PDB file of C-alpha atoms in Angstrom:
ATOM      1  CA  MET O   1     -62.324  72.930-155.993  1.00 40.00           C
ATOM      2  CA  ALA O   2     -63.263  68.957-155.114  1.00 43.00           C
ATOM      3  CA  LYS O   3     -66.846  67.585-155.110  1.00 42.00           C
ATOM      4  CA  LYS O   4     -67.334  67.083-150.775  1.00 44.00           C
ATOM      5  CA  ARG O   5     -68.308  63.283-150.999  1.00 42.00           C
ATOM      6  CA  PRO O   6     -71.733  62.970-150.166  1.00 44.00           C
ATOM      7  CA  GLN O   7     -71.941  61.588-146.644  1.00 45.00           C
ATOM      8  CA  THR O   8     -74.120  58.928-145.480  1.00 40.00           C
ATOM      9  CA  LYS O   9     -75.519  57.756-141.880  1.00 43.00           C
ATOM     10  CA  ALA O  10     -75.226  54.431-140.445  1.00 41.00           C
ATOM     11  CA  LYS O  11     -78.829  54.191-139.637  1.00 45.00           C
ATOM     12  CA  ARG O  12     -79.125  53.942-135.662  1.00 44.00           C
ATOM     13  CA  PRO O  13     -81.058  51.477-133.829  1.00 45.00           C
ATOM     14  CA  GLN O  14     -84.369  52.693-132.634  1.00 50.00           C
ATOM     15  CA  ILE O  15     -85.374  52.657-129.560  1.00 53.00           C
ATOM     16  CA  THR O  16     -88.568  53.273-127.909  1.00 51.00           C
ATOM     17  CA  ASP O  17     -88.630  55.564-124.691  1.00 50.00           C
ATOM     18  CA  GLY O  18     -89.460  52.592-122.174  1.00 50.00           C
ATOM     19  CA  GLU O  19     -86.217  51.387-123.021  1.00 56.00           C
ATOM     20  CA  VAL O  20     -84.079  54.315-123.021  1.00 61.00           C
ATOM     21  CA  PRO O  21     -81.705  54.032-119.730  1.00 63.00           C
ATOM     22  CA  VAL O  22     -80.198  56.297-117.291  1.00 58.00           C
ATOM     23  CA  VAL O  23     -76.930  57.521-118.129  1.00 56.00           C
ATOM     24  CA  GLY O  24     -74.631  60.898-117.194  1.00 57.00           C
ATOM     25  CA  ALA O  25     -76.456  64.072-117.883  1.00 58.00           C
ATOM     26  CA  ARG O  26     -73.656  65.188-120.586  1.00 66.00           C
ATOM     27  CA  GLU O  27     -73.319  61.400-122.272  1.00 72.00           C
ATOM     28  CA  PRO O  28     -75.344  60.893-125.431  1.00 82.00           C
ATOM     29  CA  CYS O  29     -78.729  59.813-125.227  1.00 81.00           C
ATOM     30  CA  PRO O  30     -78.966  56.056-126.004  1.00 79.00           C
ATOM     31  CA  CYS O  31     -82.218  56.491-128.146  1.00 81.00           C
ATOM     32  CA  GLY O  32     -79.272  57.671-130.825  1.00 79.00           C
ATOM     33  CA  SER O  33     -80.584  61.188-131.363  1.00 83.00           C
ATOM     34  CA  GLY O  34     -77.065  62.305-130.982  1.00 80.00           C
ATOM     35  CA  ARG O  35     -77.824  65.052-128.077  1.00 82.00           C
ATOM     36  CA  ARG O  36     -76.991  64.727-124.938  1.00 77.00           C
ATOM     37  CA  TYR O  37     -78.868  62.518-122.693  1.00 62.00           C
ATOM     38  CA  LYS O  38     -80.087  66.188-120.087  1.00 62.00           C
ATOM     39  CA  ALA O  39     -81.238  67.806-123.281  1.00 74.00           C
ATOM     40  CA  CYS O  40     -83.295  64.462-124.904  1.00 77.00           C
ATOM     41  CA  HIS O  41     -84.967  61.933-122.627  1.00 67.00           C
ATOM     42  CA  GLY O  42     -82.919  62.617-119.465  1.00 66.00           C
ATOM     43  CA  ARG O  43     -85.154  66.009-119.718  1.00 62.00           C
ATOM     44  CA  ALA O  44     -88.490  64.307-119.295  1.00 55.00           C
ATOM     45  CA  ALA O  45     -86.683  61.825-116.294  1.00 51.00           C
ATOM     46  CA  SER O  46     -85.353  64.764-114.524  1.00 53.00           C
ATOM     47  CA  HIS O  47     -88.974  66.252-114.363  1.00 50.00           C
ATOM     48  CA  ALA O  48     -90.451  63.303-112.990  1.00 47.00           C
ATOM     49  CA  ALA O  49     -87.972  62.798-110.684  1.00 49.00           C
ATOM     50  CA  THR O  50     -87.858  65.967-109.506  1.00 59.00           C
ATOM     51  CA  GLU O  51     -91.331  66.886-109.863  1.00 80.00           C
ATOM     52  CA  LEU O  52     -92.763  67.618-105.959  1.00 88.00           C
ATOM     53  CA  VAL O  53     -95.251  64.829-104.909  1.00 94.00           C
ATOM     54  CA  HIS O  54     -97.916  66.872-102.017  1.00 94.00           C
ATOM     55  CA  ARG O  55     -98.966  63.665-100.438  1.00 97.00           C
ATOM     56  CA  PRO O  56     -96.131  61.200-100.855  1.00 97.00           C
ATOM     57  CA  PHE O  57     -97.696  58.789 -98.470  1.00 98.00           C
ATOM     58  CA  GLU O  58    -101.562  59.073 -99.650  1.00 98.00           C
ATOM     59  CA  GLY O  59    -102.912  55.710 -99.953  1.00 97.00           C
ATOM     60  CA  LEU O  60    -100.821  53.950 -97.477  1.00 97.00           C
ATOM     61  CA  PRO O  61    -102.346  52.660 -93.805  1.00 96.00           C
ATOM     62  CA  GLY O  62    -101.986  55.037 -91.586  1.00 97.00           C
ATOM     63  CA  GLU O  63    -101.031  58.250 -93.700  1.00 98.00           C
ATOM     64  CA  CYS O  64    -101.679  60.329 -90.778  1.00 98.00           C
ATOM     65  CA  ASP O  65     -98.878  58.840 -88.600  1.00 98.00           C
ATOM     66  CA  TRP O  66     -96.307  58.403 -91.513  1.00 98.00           C
ATOM     67  CA  VAL O  67     -96.672  62.344 -91.359  1.00 98.00           C
ATOM     68  CA  ALA O  68     -96.402  62.606 -87.914  1.00 98.00           C
ATOM     69  CA  LEU O  69     -93.440  60.192 -87.895  1.00 98.00           C
ATOM     70  CA  ARG O  70     -91.907  62.193 -90.622  1.00 98.00           C
ATOM     71  CA  GLU O  71     -91.735  65.810 -89.411  1.00 97.00           C
ATOM     72  CA  LEU O  72     -92.942  65.654 -85.693  1.00 96.00           C
ATOM     73  CA  VAL O  73     -92.136  62.115 -83.533  1.00 97.00           C
ATOM     74  CA  PRO O  74     -88.660  62.157 -82.368  1.00 96.00           C
ATOM     75  CA  ALA O  75     -88.435  58.152 -81.407  1.00 97.00           C
ATOM     76  CA  ALA O  76     -90.791  55.704 -82.784  1.00 98.00           C
ATOM     77  CA  THR O  77     -90.689  52.729 -84.690  1.00 98.00           C
ATOM     78  CA  VAL O  78     -93.295  50.836 -86.605  1.00 98.00           C
ATOM     79  CA  ALA O  79     -93.116  47.479 -88.234  1.00 98.00           C
ATOM     80  CA  LEU O  80     -93.674  46.606 -91.832  1.00 98.00           C
ATOM     81  CA  THR O  81     -96.044  44.670 -94.072  1.00 98.00           C
ATOM     82  CA  LEU O  82     -93.948  43.822 -97.730  1.00 98.00           C
ATOM     83  CA  LYS O  83     -96.825  43.439-100.180  1.00 96.00           C
ATOM     84  CA  ASP O  84     -94.786  39.991-101.161  1.00 93.00           C
ATOM     85  CA  GLY O  85     -93.493  39.007 -97.867  1.00 95.00           C
ATOM     86  CA  LEU O  86     -90.393  38.998 -96.214  1.00 97.00           C
ATOM     87  CA  PRO O  87     -87.277  37.351 -98.357  1.00 96.00           C
ATOM     88  CA  GLU O  88     -85.516  34.467 -97.489  1.00 96.00           C
ATOM     89  CA  GLY O  89     -82.945  35.637 -94.571  1.00 96.00           C
ATOM     90  CA  VAL O  90     -84.855  38.755 -93.690  1.00 98.00           C
ATOM     91  CA  PRO O  91     -86.672  38.394 -90.363  1.00 98.00           C
ATOM     92  CA  SER O  92     -88.743  41.475 -90.197  1.00 98.00           C
ATOM     93  CA  VAL O  93     -88.922  45.297 -92.049  1.00 98.00           C
ATOM     94  CA  THR O  94     -89.073  48.438 -88.748  1.00 98.00           C
ATOM     95  CA  LEU O  95     -89.778  52.017 -89.787  1.00 98.00           C
ATOM     96  CA  ALA O  96     -87.811  54.016 -87.866  1.00 98.00           C
ATOM     97  CA  THR O  97     -87.781  58.026 -87.477  1.00 97.00           C
ATOM     98  CA  VAL O  98     -83.809  58.447 -87.069  1.00 94.00           C
ATOM     99  CA  LEU O  99     -81.506  55.728 -87.550  1.00 92.00           C
ATOM    100  CA  PRO O 100     -77.551  56.724 -85.983  1.00 87.00           C
ATOM    101  CA  MET O 101     -75.281  58.194 -88.299  1.00 86.00           C
ATOM    102  CA  ALA O 102     -78.290  59.797 -89.967  1.00 89.00           C
ATOM    103  CA  TRP O 103     -78.181  56.482 -92.366  1.00 93.00           C
ATOM    104  CA  PRO O 104     -81.165  56.358 -94.983  1.00 96.00           C
ATOM    105  CA  ALA O 105     -81.149  52.563 -93.579  1.00 97.00           C
ATOM    106  CA  LEU O 106     -79.555  49.421 -92.047  1.00 96.00           C
ATOM    107  CA  ARG O 107     -79.161  46.079 -92.340  1.00 97.00           C
ATOM    108  CA  ARG O 108     -78.454  44.885 -89.170  1.00 95.00           C
ATOM    109  CA  ASP O 109     -76.327  41.880 -88.436  1.00 93.00           C
ATOM    110  CA  ASP O 110     -79.367  39.526 -87.859  1.00 95.00           C
ATOM    111  CA  GLY O 111     -80.511  40.452 -91.353  1.00 97.00           C
ATOM    112  CA  SER O 112     -83.393  42.716 -90.629  1.00 97.00           C
ATOM    113  CA  VAL O 113     -84.154  46.251 -92.036  1.00 98.00           C
ATOM    114  CA  LEU O 114     -84.298  49.266 -90.810  1.00 98.00           C
ATOM    115  CA  LEU O 115     -86.073  52.232 -92.846  1.00 98.00           C
ATOM    116  CA  GLY O 116     -84.845  55.632 -91.546  1.00 97.00           C
ATOM    117  CA  LEU O 117     -88.320  57.904 -92.241  1.00 97.00           C
ATOM    118  CA  GLN O 118     -86.591  61.884 -91.304  1.00 96.00           C
ATOM    119  CA  ASN O 119     -83.839  61.748 -94.073  1.00 91.00           C
ATOM    120  CA  ASP O 120     -83.612  64.030 -97.001  1.00 86.00           C
ATOM    121  CA  THR O 121     -84.151  62.680-100.077  1.00 82.00           C
ATOM    122  CA  SER O 122     -83.072  63.663-103.566  1.00 79.00           C
ATOM    123  CA  SER O 123     -86.437  64.115-105.884  1.00 86.00           C
ATOM    124  CA  GLY O 124     -89.614  65.454-105.296  1.00 91.00           C
ATOM    125  CA  ASP O 125     -91.051  62.043-104.312  1.00 95.00           C
ATOM    126  CA  ILE O 126     -90.564  60.486-100.958  1.00 95.00           C
ATOM    127  CA  SER O 127     -92.396  57.411-101.168  1.00 96.00           C
ATOM    128  CA  ARG O 128     -89.741  56.304-104.077  1.00 96.00           C
ATOM    129  CA  ASP O 129     -86.874  57.473-102.483  1.00 95.00           C
ATOM    130  CA  LEU O 130     -87.990  55.425 -99.715  1.00 96.00           C
ATOM    131  CA  ALA O 131     -89.154  52.946-101.709  1.00 97.00           C
ATOM    132  CA  GLY O 132     -85.851  52.604-103.696  1.00 95.00           C
ATOM    133  CA  THR O 133     -83.384  52.715-100.212  1.00 96.00           C
ATOM    134  CA  LEU O 134     -85.850  50.021 -98.767  1.00 97.00           C
ATOM    135  CA  GLN O 135     -85.154  47.549-101.829  1.00 97.00           C
ATOM    136  CA  ARG O 136     -81.419  48.168-101.617  1.00 97.00           C
ATOM    137  CA  ALA O 137     -81.736  47.275 -97.760  1.00 97.00           C
ATOM    138  CA  LEU O 138     -83.720  44.061 -98.705  1.00 97.00           C
ATOM    139  CA  GLU O 139     -80.344  43.133-100.371  1.00 96.00           C
ATOM    140  CA  ALA O 140     -77.449  44.435 -98.287  1.00 97.00           C
ATOM    141  CA  ALA O 141     -75.449  42.551 -96.832  1.00 97.00           C
ATOM    142  CA  PRO O 142     -76.134  42.077 -93.136  1.00 96.00           C
ATOM    143  CA  GLY O 143     -74.499  44.509 -90.852  1.00 94.00           C
ATOM    144  CA  THR O 144     -74.099  47.223 -93.135  1.00 95.00           C
ATOM    145  CA  PRO O 145     -75.864  50.775 -93.325  1.00 96.00           C
ATOM    146  CA  VAL O 146     -77.839  51.623 -97.115  1.00 95.00           C
ATOM    147  CA  GLN O 147     -76.613  54.990 -98.674  1.00 90.00           C
ATOM    148  CA  GLY O 148     -79.417  57.111-100.108  1.00 85.00           C
ATOM    149  CA  ARG O 149     -79.345  57.548-103.725  1.00 85.00           C
ATOM    150  CA  ARG O 150     -81.611  59.055-106.149  1.00 83.00           C
ATOM    151  CA  ALA O 151     -84.986  56.967-107.418  1.00 84.00           C
ATOM    152  CA  PRO O 152     -85.548  56.484-111.395  1.00 87.00           C
ATOM    153  CA  ALA O 153     -88.891  57.660-112.514  1.00 86.00           C
ATOM    154  CA  ASP O 154     -90.177  54.935-113.224  1.00 89.00           C
ATOM    155  CA  SER O 155     -88.730  53.148-109.858  1.00 94.00           C
ATOM    156  CA  PRO O 156     -91.756  51.713-107.382  1.00 97.00           C
ATOM    157  CA  ARG O 157     -93.098  53.615-104.338  1.00 97.00           C
ATOM    158  CA  LEU O 158     -94.099  52.648-101.011  1.00 98.00           C
ATOM    159  CA  GLN O 159     -97.669  52.193-102.246  1.00 98.00           C
ATOM    160  CA  ASP O 160     -96.219  49.025-104.502  1.00 98.00           C
ATOM    161  CA  LEU O 161     -93.791  47.419-101.752  1.00 98.00           C
ATOM    162  CA  LEU O 162     -96.169  47.723 -98.847  1.00 98.00           C
ATOM    163  CA  ASP O 163     -99.077  45.438 -97.761  1.00 97.00           C
ATOM    164  CA  PRO O 164    -102.329  47.794 -98.223  1.00 96.00           C
ATOM    165  CA  ASP O 165    -103.853  45.830 -95.556  1.00 96.00           C
ATOM    166  CA  GLY O 166    -101.203  45.577 -93.401  1.00 95.00           C
ATOM    167  CA  ALA O 167    -101.613  47.270 -90.032  1.00 95.00           C
ATOM    168  CA  PHE O 168     -99.562  50.659 -89.309  1.00 97.00           C
ATOM    169  CA  GLU O 169     -99.008  51.025 -85.638  1.00 97.00           C
ATOM    170  CA  PRO O 170     -96.136  53.234 -84.486  1.00 98.00           C
ATOM    171  CA  GLU O 171     -94.660  52.571 -81.389  1.00 98.00           C
ATOM    172  CA  VAL O 172     -93.335  55.556 -79.698  1.00 98.00           C
ATOM    173  CA  HIS O 173     -89.828  55.679 -77.652  1.00 96.00           C
ATOM    174  CA  SER O 174     -88.572  58.049 -74.946  1.00 94.00           C
ATOM    175  CA  GLY O 175     -85.388  57.594 -76.931  1.00 93.00           C
ATOM    176  CA  PHE O 176     -83.135  55.839 -79.365  1.00 93.00           C
ATOM    177  CA  GLU O 177     -81.969  52.356 -77.467  1.00 90.00           C
ATOM    178  CA  PHE O 178     -83.821  50.879 -80.222  1.00 91.00           C
ATOM    179  CA  TRP O 179     -81.078  51.319 -82.521  1.00 88.00           C
ATOM    180  CA  VAL O 180     -78.427  48.888 -81.447  1.00 82.00           C
ATOM    181  CA  PRO O 181     -79.865  45.477 -79.634  1.00 78.00           C
ATOM    182  CA  ASP O 182     -77.646  45.870 -77.050  1.00 76.00           C
ATOM    183  CA  ALA O 183     -77.012  49.457 -76.428  1.00 69.00           C
ATOM    184  CA  GLU O 184     -73.894  48.855 -73.936  1.00 72.00           C
ATOM    185  CA  ASN O 185     -72.066  47.459 -76.519  1.00 73.00           C
ATOM    186  CA  ALA O 186     -72.677  50.067 -79.216  1.00 76.00           C
ATOM    187  CA  THR O 187     -69.325  51.332 -80.972  1.00 79.00           C
ATOM    188  CA  PRO O 188     -67.858  54.314 -79.887  1.00 85.00           C
ATOM    189  CA  GLU O 189     -69.346  56.490 -83.352  1.00 82.00           C
ATOM    190  CA  VAL O 190     -72.453  54.649 -82.520  1.00 77.00           C
ATOM    191  CA  ALA O 191     -72.493  55.181 -78.633  1.00 83.00           C
ATOM    192  CA  ALA O 192     -72.482  59.210 -79.194  1.00 85.00           C
ATOM    193  CA  SER O 193     -74.690  59.775 -81.836  1.00 81.00           C
ATOM    194  CA  LEU O 194     -76.957  58.209 -79.309  1.00 84.00           C
ATOM    195  CA  GLU O 195     -76.314  60.065 -76.447  1.00 88.00           C
ATOM    196  CA  ARG O 196     -76.501  63.190 -78.630  1.00 88.00           C
ATOM    197  CA  ALA O 197     -80.114  61.977 -80.237  1.00 87.00           C
ATOM    198  CA  ASN O 198     -81.745  60.937 -76.912  1.00 91.00           C
ATOM    199  CA  ALA O 199     -80.185  64.596 -74.980  1.00 91.00           C
ATOM    200  CA  ALA O 200     -82.462  66.277 -78.199  1.00 88.00           C
ATOM    201  CA  ALA O 201     -85.946  63.851 -77.638  1.00 91.00           C
ATOM    202  CA  ILE O 202     -88.460  65.793 -76.915  1.00 94.00           C
ATOM    203  CA  PRO O 203     -90.290  63.184 -74.721  1.00 96.00           C
ATOM    204  CA  THR O 204     -93.572  62.514 -76.596  1.00 98.00           C
ATOM    205  CA  VAL O 205     -96.742  60.369 -76.074  1.00 98.00           C
ATOM    206  CA  LYS O 206     -99.453  59.117 -79.416  1.00 98.00           C
ATOM    207  CA  LEU O 207    -102.764  59.379 -77.484  1.00 98.00           C
ATOM    208  CA  GLN O 208    -104.527  56.150 -77.940  1.00 97.00           C
ATOM    209  CA  GLY O 209    -108.362  57.416 -78.088  1.00 97.00           C
ATOM    210  CA  VAL O 210    -108.037  59.187 -81.352  1.00 98.00           C
ATOM    211  CA  ASP O 211    -106.076  58.890 -84.282  1.00 97.00           C
ATOM    212  CA  ALA O 212    -102.747  60.572 -85.279  1.00 98.00           C
ATOM    213  CA  ALA O 213    -102.704  63.121 -82.256  1.00 98.00           C
ATOM    214  CA  TYR O 214     -99.385  63.622 -80.159  1.00 98.00           C
ATOM    215  CA  TRP O 215     -98.701  65.016 -76.964  1.00 98.00           C
ATOM    216  CA  CYS O 216     -95.537  66.121 -76.640  1.00 97.00           C
ATOM    217  CA  GLU O 217     -93.639  67.984 -73.793  1.00 96.00           C
ATOM    218  CA  THR O 218     -91.442  71.608 -74.147  1.00 90.00           C
ATOM    219  CA  PRO O 219     -89.714  73.765 -71.209  1.00 87.00           C
ATOM    220  CA  GLU O 220     -92.214  76.659 -71.293  1.00 87.00           C
ATOM    221  CA  LYS O 221     -95.624  74.647 -72.042  1.00 93.00           C
ATOM    222  CA  ASN O 222     -97.031  71.152 -73.523  1.00 97.00           C
ATOM    223  CA  HIS O 223     -98.838  70.906 -76.820  1.00 97.00           C
ATOM    224  CA  LEU O 224    -101.058  68.588 -78.626  1.00 98.00           C
ATOM    225  CA  ARG O 225    -100.168  68.335 -82.026  1.00 98.00           C
ATOM    226  CA  TRP O 226    -102.732  66.924 -83.871  1.00 98.00           C
ATOM    227  CA  VAL O 227    -102.554  65.025 -87.730  1.00 98.00           C
ATOM    228  CA  MET O 228    -105.688  65.011 -89.789  1.00 98.00           C
ATOM    229  CA  PRO O 229    -107.197  63.681 -93.207  1.00 98.00           C
ATOM    230  CA  HIS O 230    -109.978  66.250 -93.932  1.00 98.00           C
ATOM    231  CA  PRO O 231    -109.444  69.041 -96.854  1.00 97.00           C
ATOM    232  CA  GLU O 232    -107.734  71.712 -95.834  1.00 97.00           C
ATOM    233  CA  GLU O 233    -110.247  74.356 -96.976  1.00 97.00           C
ATOM    234  CA  GLN O 234    -112.897  72.266 -95.327  1.00 98.00           C
ATOM    235  CA  LEU O 235    -110.972  71.419 -91.717  1.00 98.00           C
ATOM    236  CA  LEU O 236    -110.344  75.130 -91.377  1.00 98.00           C
ATOM    237  CA  ASP O 237    -113.701  76.391 -91.931  1.00 98.00           C
ATOM    238  CA  ALA O 238    -114.937  73.753 -89.110  1.00 98.00           C
ATOM    239  CA  LEU O 239    -112.119  74.636 -86.508  1.00 98.00           C
ATOM    240  CA  ALA O 240    -113.399  78.113 -87.331  1.00 98.00           C
ATOM    241  CA  ARG O 241    -116.867  77.859 -86.337  1.00 98.00           C
ATOM    242  CA  LEU O 242    -115.448  76.134 -82.893  1.00 98.00           C
ATOM    243  CA  HIS O 243    -113.308  78.619 -82.368  1.00 97.00           C
ATOM    244  CA  ALA O 244    -115.836  81.534 -82.937  1.00 98.00           C
ATOM    245  CA  ALA O 245    -118.437  79.472 -80.966  1.00 97.00           C
ATOM    246  CA  GLY O 246    -115.642  78.798 -78.064  1.00 97.00           C
ATOM    247  CA  ARG O 247    -115.708  75.236 -78.211  1.00 98.00           C
ATOM    248  CA  SER O 248    -112.293  74.504 -79.955  1.00 98.00           C
ATOM    249  CA  SER O 249    -109.910  74.467 -76.611  1.00 97.00           C
ATOM    250  CA  LEU O 250    -109.574  70.765 -75.242  1.00 98.00           C
ATOM    251  CA  GLY O 251    -109.880  72.051 -71.603  1.00 95.00           C
ATOM    252  CA  GLU O 252    -109.099  74.775 -68.929  1.00 94.00           C
ATOM    253  CA  GLY O 253    -105.800  76.391 -70.402  1.00 95.00           C
ATOM    254  CA  THR O 254    -105.659  74.844 -72.990  1.00 97.00           C
ATOM    255  CA  ARG O 255    -105.956  76.890 -76.385  1.00 96.00           C
ATOM    256  CA  LEU O 256    -105.522  75.856 -80.394  1.00 97.00           C
ATOM    257  CA  VAL O 257    -103.114  78.306 -81.765  1.00 95.00           C
ATOM    258  CA  GLY O 258    -102.584  77.404 -85.379  1.00 95.00           C
ATOM    259  CA  SER O 259    -101.907  74.430 -87.384  1.00 96.00           C
ATOM    260  CA  PHE O 260     -98.816  73.281 -89.518  1.00 93.00           C
ATOM    261  CA  ARG O 261     -99.167  72.246 -93.402  1.00 96.00           C
ATOM    262  CA  ALA O 262     -97.133  68.760 -94.108  1.00 96.00           C
ATOM    263  CA  HIS O 263     -96.878  66.468 -97.332  1.00 97.00           C
ATOM    264  CA  GLY O 264    -100.826  67.598 -98.053  1.00 96.00           C
ATOM    265  CA  LEU O 265    -102.080  67.447 -94.729  1.00 98.00           C
ATOM    266  CA  THR O 266    -103.599  69.634 -91.846  1.00 97.00           C
ATOM    267  CA  VAL O 267    -101.972  69.407 -88.821  1.00 98.00           C
ATOM    268  CA  PRO O 268    -104.097  71.359 -85.999  1.00 98.00           C
ATOM    269  CA  VAL O 269    -101.948  72.629 -82.518  1.00 97.00           C
ATOM    270  CA  TRP O 270    -102.986  73.695 -79.285  1.00 98.00           C
ATOM    271  CA  ASP O 271    -100.807  75.030 -76.173  1.00 97.00           C
ATOM    272  CA  LEU O 272    -101.107  72.791 -72.895  1.00 97.00           C
ATOM    273  CA  PRO O 273    -100.117  74.072 -69.396  1.00 96.00           C
ATOM    274  CA  SER O 274     -97.128  72.333 -68.230  1.00 93.00           C
ATOM    275  CA  GLY O 275     -98.800  70.476 -65.276  1.00 92.00           C
ATOM    276  CA  VAL O 276    -101.115  68.740 -68.481  1.00 96.00           C
ATOM    277  CA  GLY O 277     -99.957  65.503 -69.624  1.00 96.00           C
ATOM    278  CA  ALA O 278    -101.226  63.156 -72.497  1.00 97.00           C
ATOM    279  CA  GLU O 279    -103.603  61.461 -70.223  1.00 97.00           C
ATOM    280  CA  ASP O 280    -104.757  64.576 -69.079  1.00 97.00           C
ATOM    281  CA  VAL O 281    -106.250  65.579 -72.882  1.00 98.00           C
ATOM    282  CA  GLU O 282    -107.235  61.794 -73.459  1.00 98.00           C
ATOM    283  CA  LYS O 283    -111.345  62.071 -73.071  1.00 98.00           C
ATOM    284  CA  PRO O 284    -111.045  66.431 -74.169  1.00 98.00           C
ATOM    285  CA  ALA O 285    -109.716  64.948 -77.445  1.00 98.00           C
ATOM    286  CA  ALA O 286    -111.791  62.373 -77.973  1.00 98.00           C
ATOM    287  CA  GLU O 287    -114.584  65.090 -77.162  1.00 98.00           C
ATOM    288  CA  PHE O 288    -113.618  67.773 -79.705  1.00 98.00           C
ATOM    289  CA  ALA O 289    -113.537  65.069 -82.618  1.00 98.00           C
ATOM    290  CA  GLU O 290    -116.975  64.254 -81.877  1.00 98.00           C
ATOM    291  CA  ARG O 291    -118.020  68.616 -81.735  1.00 98.00           C
ATOM    292  CA  LEU O 292    -115.429  68.407 -85.208  1.00 98.00           C
ATOM    293  CA  ALA O 293    -117.160  65.208 -86.870  1.00 98.00           C
ATOM    294  CA  ASN O 294    -120.486  67.754 -86.727  1.00 98.00           C
ATOM    295  CA  ALA O 295    -118.819  71.129 -87.453  1.00 98.00           C
ATOM    296  CA  LEU O 296    -117.614  69.082 -90.689  1.00 98.00           C
ATOM    297  CA  ALA O 297    -120.756  68.091 -92.044  1.00 98.00           C
ATOM    298  CA  MET O 298    -122.140  71.650 -92.186  1.00 97.00           C
ATOM    299  CA  ASP O 299    -122.687  73.314 -95.070  1.00 94.00           C
ATOM    300  CA  THR O 300    -124.518  76.068 -94.301  1.00 96.00           C
ATOM    301  CA  PRO O 301    -121.691  79.824 -95.071  1.00 97.00           C
ATOM    302  CA  LEU O 302    -119.768  81.007 -92.351  1.00 98.00           C
ATOM    303  CA  THR O 303    -120.520  84.028 -90.263  1.00 98.00           C
ATOM    304  CA  PRO O 304    -118.588  87.009 -89.774  1.00 98.00           C
ATOM    305  CA  GLU O 305    -117.489  85.900 -86.574  1.00 98.00           C
ATOM    306  CA  GLU O 306    -116.928  82.876 -87.452  1.00 98.00           C
ATOM    307  CA  ARG O 307    -114.939  84.284 -91.243  1.00 98.00           C
ATOM    308  CA  ARG O 308    -112.711  86.086 -88.465  1.00 97.00           C
ATOM    309  CA  ALA O 309    -111.777  82.985 -86.534  1.00 97.00           C
ATOM    310  CA  ARG O 310    -111.086  81.748 -89.823  1.00 97.00           C
ATOM    311  CA  GLY O 311    -108.492  84.431 -90.780  1.00 96.00           C
ATOM    312  CA  GLY O 312    -106.964  84.228 -87.259  1.00 95.00           C
ATOM    313  CA  LEU O 313    -105.915  80.035 -88.244  1.00 95.00           C
ATOM    314  CA  THR O 314    -105.091  80.634 -91.467  1.00 94.00           C
ATOM    315  CA  ASN O 315    -102.442  84.042 -90.246  1.00 93.00           C
ATOM    316  CA  ARG O 316    -100.881  81.183 -87.888  1.00 90.00           C
ATOM    317  CA  GLN O 317    -100.626  78.482 -90.388  1.00 90.00           C
ATOM    318  CA  VAL O 318     -97.082  77.801 -91.214  1.00 88.00           C
ATOM    319  CA  THR O 319     -96.239  75.446 -93.879  1.00 85.00           C
ATOM    320  CA  LEU O 320     -93.497  72.529 -93.207  1.00 81.00           C
ATOM    321  CA  SER O 321     -93.035  70.284 -96.670  1.00 70.00           C
TER     322      SER O 321
END
């Protein structure tokens, strides 16, 4: 048999990890390893992109309000301040709970940008996905919606784009007329989407005397849902102390019924009688905030009654995200 001629392999250019571009999962990895991208550098990139970030809004001004607008509030807007200022031709950037047709973002005819918050995201980091959508919206042609897209694992997050000293002041709306400057002349598709959204919106009001507390009206009873920044275990201990002492309500006929978990924060929920409006719970909520601060400062072990109260609160806890 003829001798096999020894094969020589041309040296592939060496590429550092930071230079490896993103390609299709089944394509050869650009690093030159000879393996498919998904089995080489794509594995780490995929893991980084899908790893769940439990507190995606941590470090942003108004983290508790970010969570509330993402999970609890139907219609609201917030003016956003960019760290590097507004690009030329972009008069404003506004965060909105929901946009027409569930668009992730919209560049209006006047160049202003609306960024939708309550959209599905393709990775485990909502902040990174929203930042990628925002960047594309800033560069989109006026008058066009922006579609969602998976953001690269090393791309900026909202914390990199927004001014850390900028105010975050949500404005809660009764409907979604903020979608269009002139709702009466909206296109049929947008008008139909607007009508459906308004019909489904639950009346909601943001309390003025405390942070990130939202009253809402439902057919049978009203509720107060209050996003709190305290560590969960510490907060549950404090709520249990107040509950066991009969000091967890917001007045006659009201009741602390449990809490949500959402994006790394805890959201206590109170049932309110149907006749109790947002203005009626302003003073009780402020008084409760003082009682809660005192309970949070306590470090003594829970009593048996307080442990039972804590167990009841824990059993009625629901995880939203």
